[in-house]
Amino acid sequence: MTFWNNKTVLITGASSGIGRGLAVEIAARGGRLGLVARRVEVLDEIVYEIRTQNGTAIAVGADVRDANALKHAADRVRAELGPIDVLIANAGIGVTDHAANLDPEKVAEVINVNVLGAVNSVAAVLPEMVERRSGQLVAIASLAGYRGLAKSAAYCASKAALSSFFESLRIDLRHTGVSVTIIYPGFIKTPFTSGRLAKMPYLMELDDGVNKILTAIEKGKKSYAFPWQLATIVRSGLLMPPSLYDWIAERNSFRE
Ligand SMILES: NC(=O)c1ccc[n+]([C@@H]2O[C@H](COP(=O)([O-])OP(=O)(O)OC[C@H]3O[C@@H](n4cnc5c(N)ncnc54)[C@H](OP(=O)(O)O)[C@@H]3O)[C@@H](O)[C@H]2O)c1
């Protein structure tokens, strides 16, 4: 028996990178997967891959910005796979945006997907979890949510909002049977990071990142930041006065 046996898991952003990696590994560990993303033809390939290894998965095309589509997706997952035990709100996008070229539409898009998309995902599963007094909400935030970074205003703001949102949920949901796990990854090799020329310290292989995330979920951690080297550097940044922090952050841009 593993933690995932007989559990139904809904993952958003399951068509690529971390979401795809989590889906395949959770299925291998015995979980039943509801895979959500916009590219349903890619999800179908992942479902095929999981089923050929005797796993259980269904693909549901949905845009996380659409609250109704998420509700329908969750209904389908419940109808076909049973009550949702774990939500992994993973769908996310990034954008390189120097302040001098600020484009409010791009910022709105990042906030819509990364923050409101996760809110829609939670709204689609939480009432039933509270009713059953059982469930786990997982947010894939980022170490980029701790403080502002160069050329990353929209992304940093979205991840700070996401982690605060889930932290508040965690407090409200104490004693309801529903737990909350916030994951703060550093850099992981996925299509999201693959095009970047900038130096990415402690860049991790996808499998390593996926295993660390799964261990944190299985242990029911309230929050988990990794890799520890980068998490320690980022946390020490929280103690720095703004002038020192700005000086260091300007010299360590992770976006070209
Ligand atoms: N890779 C890293 O270094 C890193 C580090 C820290 C945090 N993260 C976070 O980890 C999460 C996954 O990132 P990744 O690296 O795996 O990126 P990725 O390979 O680009 O995957 C992003 C996923 O999000 C989905 N998505 C994007 N917009 C969507 C929308 N409107 N509706 C539904 N799904 C949508 C994409 O699917 P479709 O295009 O098919 O919709 C895709 O499956 C993100 O939240 C990211 O911020 C990544």
GROMACS .gro file of N, CA, C and O and ligand atoms in nm, residues 13-19 37-39 62-65 90-93 113 140-142 155 159 185-188 190-193, ligand 1:
model
  176
   13GLY      N    1  -0.262   2.168  -1.513
   13GLY     CA    2  -0.133   2.185  -1.579
   13GLY      C    3  -0.062   2.052  -1.593
   13GLY      O    4   0.061   2.042  -1.581
   14ALA      N    5  -0.142   1.947  -1.623
   14ALA     CA    6  -0.087   1.811  -1.627
   14ALA      C    7  -0.029   1.774  -1.763
   14ALA      O    8   0.021   1.664  -1.779
   15SER      N    9  -0.034   1.867  -1.859
   15SER     CA   10   0.010   1.831  -1.995
   15SER      C   11   0.160   1.848  -2.016
   15SER      O   12   0.211   1.816  -2.123
   16SER      N   13   0.231   1.900  -1.915
   16SER     CA   14   0.372   1.934  -1.937
   16SER      C   15   0.448   1.939  -1.806
   16SER      O   16   0.387   1.950  -1.698
   17GLY      N   17   0.579   1.929  -1.814
   17GLY     CA   18   0.668   1.958  -1.703
   17GLY      C   19   0.633   1.891  -1.571
   17GLY      O   20   0.614   1.769  -1.564
   18ILE      N   21   0.624   1.972  -1.467
   18ILE     CA   22   0.603   1.920  -1.330
   18ILE      C   23   0.469   1.847  -1.320
   18ILE      O   24   0.461   1.738  -1.262
   19GLY      N   25   0.364   1.904  -1.378
   19GLY     CA   26   0.231   1.842  -1.369
   19GLY      C   27   0.230   1.706  -1.435
   19GLY      O   28   0.177   1.608  -1.379
   37ALA      N   29  -0.579   2.039  -1.835
   37ALA     CA   30  -0.498   2.141  -1.904
   37ALA      C   31  -0.577   2.180  -2.028
   37ALA      O   32  -0.685   2.123  -2.053
   38ARG      N   33  -0.525   2.277  -2.106
   38ARG     CA   34  -0.599   2.315  -2.227
   38ARG      C   35  -0.573   2.218  -2.342
   38ARG      O   36  -0.661   2.187  -2.419
   39ARG      N   37  -0.449   2.167  -2.354
   39ARG     CA   38  -0.415   2.082  -2.470
   39ARG      C   39  -0.459   1.937  -2.443
   39ARG      O   40  -0.380   1.854  -2.400
   62ALA      N   41  -0.958   2.180  -1.999
   62ALA     CA   42  -1.019   2.298  -1.936
   62ALA      C   43  -0.913   2.406  -1.919
   62ALA      O   44  -0.795   2.376  -1.901
   63ASP      N   45  -0.958   2.529  -1.927
   63ASP     CA   46  -0.872   2.644  -1.901
   63ASP      C   47  -0.898   2.686  -1.756
   63ASP      O   48  -1.013   2.710  -1.718
   64VAL      N   49  -0.792   2.693  -1.676
   64VAL     CA   50  -0.813   2.722  -1.533
   64VAL      C   51  -0.872   2.861  -1.509
   64VAL      O   52  -0.923   2.889  -1.401
   65ARG      N   53  -0.866   2.947  -1.611
   65ARG     CA   54  -0.925   3.080  -1.594
   65ARG      C   55  -1.077   3.075  -1.597
   65ARG      O   56  -1.142   3.173  -1.563
   90ASN      N   57  -0.136   2.330  -1.006
   90ASN     CA   58   0.000   2.339  -1.060
   90ASN      C   59   0.008   2.429  -1.184
   90ASN      O   60   0.114   2.484  -1.214
   91ALA      N   61  -0.104   2.445  -1.257
   91ALA     CA   62  -0.100   2.521  -1.384
   91ALA      C   63  -0.040   2.658  -1.359
   91ALA      O   64  -0.076   2.727  -1.263
   92GLY      N   65   0.054   2.697  -1.445
   92GLY     CA   66   0.116   2.829  -1.426
   92GLY      C   67   0.191   2.872  -1.550
   92GLY      O   68   0.233   2.789  -1.632
   93ILE      N   69   0.207   3.002  -1.562
   93ILE     CA   70   0.284   3.059  -1.673
   93ILE      C   71   0.379   3.165  -1.616
   93ILE      O   72   0.358   3.216  -1.506
  113VAL      N   73  -0.401   3.328  -1.460
  113VAL     CA   74  -0.370   3.184  -1.464
  113VAL      C   75  -0.315   3.138  -1.329
  113VAL      O   76  -0.365   3.042  -1.270
  140ILE      N   77   0.136   2.462  -0.611
  140ILE     CA   78   0.274   2.471  -0.659
  140ILE      C   79   0.305   2.620  -0.673
  140ILE      O   80   0.272   2.683  -0.773
  141ALA      N   81   0.365   2.674  -0.567
  141ALA     CA   82   0.403   2.816  -0.566
  141ALA      C   83   0.545   2.824  -0.624
  141ALA      O   84   0.574   2.761  -0.726
  142SER      N   85   0.635   2.899  -0.562
  142SER     CA   86   0.772   2.911  -0.613
  142SER      C   87   0.857   2.986  -0.512
  142SER      O   88   0.805   3.072  -0.438
  155TYR      N   89   0.535   3.756  -1.231
  155TYR     CA   90   0.548   3.619  -1.181
  155TYR      C   91   0.566   3.618  -1.029
  155TYR      O   92   0.499   3.543  -0.958
  159LYS      N   93   0.309   3.452  -0.750
  159LYS     CA   94   0.345   3.343  -0.660
  159LYS      C   95   0.334   3.387  -0.513
  159LYS      O   96   0.301   3.306  -0.426
  185PRO      N   97   0.911   2.541  -0.516
  185PRO     CA   98   1.028   2.486  -0.586
  185PRO      C   99   1.125   2.596  -0.630
  185PRO      O  100   1.085   2.711  -0.655
  186GLY      N  101   1.253   2.556  -0.640
  186GLY     CA  102   1.351   2.640  -0.710
  186GLY      C  103   1.341   2.609  -0.859
  186GLY      O  104   1.231   2.584  -0.910
  187PHE      N  105   1.455   2.606  -0.928
  187PHE     CA  106   1.452   2.584  -1.073
  187PHE      C  107   1.449   2.434  -1.106
  187PHE      O  108   1.532   2.358  -1.056
  188ILE      N  109   1.355   2.396  -1.191
  188ILE     CA  110   1.342   2.256  -1.234
  188ILE      C  111   1.341   2.255  -1.387
  188ILE      O  112   1.280   2.342  -1.450
  190THR      N  113   1.212   2.198  -1.711
  190THR     CA  114   1.083   2.173  -1.778
  190THR      C  115   1.077   2.267  -1.899
  190THR      O  116   1.164   2.355  -1.913
  191PRO      N  117   0.975   2.256  -1.984
  191PRO     CA  118   0.962   2.353  -2.093
  191PRO      C  119   0.957   2.498  -2.044
  191PRO      O  120   0.996   2.591  -2.114
  192PHE      N  121   0.913   2.517  -1.921
  192PHE     CA  122   0.902   2.650  -1.860
  192PHE      C  123   1.040   2.717  -1.845
  192PHE      O  124   1.054   2.837  -1.860
  193THR      N  125   1.142   2.638  -1.814
  193THR     CA  126   1.276   2.693  -1.793
  193THR      C  127   1.369   2.668  -1.913
  193THR      O  128   1.477   2.727  -1.921
  257LIG     N1  129   1.000   2.475  -1.369
  257LIG     C1  130   1.038   2.550  -1.267
  257LIG     O1  131   1.158   2.581  -1.251
  257LIG     C2  132   0.939   2.599  -1.166
  257LIG     C3  133   0.987   2.652  -1.046
  257LIG     C4  134   0.897   2.697  -0.951
  257LIG     C5  135   0.761   2.686  -0.973
  257LIG     N2  136   0.716   2.635  -1.093
  257LIG     C6  137   0.573   2.628  -1.113
  257LIG     O2  138   0.537   2.495  -1.145
  257LIG     C7  139   0.419   2.496  -1.224
  257LIG     C8  140   0.442   2.408  -1.346
  257LIG     O3  141   0.550   2.462  -1.418
  257LIG     P1  142   0.631   2.380  -1.528
  257LIG     O4  143   0.771   2.416  -1.511
  257LIG     O5  144   0.590   2.238  -1.526
  257LIG     O6  145   0.577   2.453  -1.661
  257LIG     P2  146   0.527   2.399  -1.803
  257LIG     O7  147   0.605   2.279  -1.844
  257LIG     O8  148   0.527   2.518  -1.891
  257LIG     O9  149   0.376   2.353  -1.774
  257LIG     C9  150   0.275   2.447  -1.747
  257LIG    C10  151   0.142   2.375  -1.743
  257LIG    O10  152   0.040   2.471  -1.712
  257LIG    C11  153  -0.066   2.452  -1.803
  257LIG     N3  154  -0.140   2.576  -1.823
  257LIG    C12  155  -0.091   2.699  -1.859
  257LIG     N4  156  -0.192   2.786  -1.873
  257LIG    C13  157  -0.307   2.718  -1.846
  257LIG    C14  158  -0.444   2.752  -1.845
  257LIG     N5  159  -0.486   2.878  -1.874
  257LIG     N6  160  -0.537   2.658  -1.814
  257LIG    C15  161  -0.497   2.531  -1.786
  257LIG     N7  162  -0.368   2.492  -1.784
  257LIG    C16  163  -0.274   2.584  -1.815
  257LIG    C17  164  -0.002   2.403  -1.931
  257LIG    O11  165  -0.094   2.327  -2.008
  257LIG     P3  166  -0.168   2.373  -2.143
  257LIG    O12  167  -0.075   2.466  -2.216
  257LIG    O13  168  -0.195   2.245  -2.214
  257LIG    O14  169  -0.295   2.439  -2.095
  257LIG    C18  170   0.106   2.312  -1.876
  257LIG    O15  171   0.055   2.183  -1.853
  257LIG    C19  172   0.390   2.642  -1.257
  257LIG    O16  173   0.292   2.691  -1.169
  257LIG    C20  174   0.522   2.710  -1.231
  257LIG    O17  175   0.506   2.845  -1.195
  257LIG    C21  176   0.801   2.591  -1.190
   0.00000   0.00000   0.00000
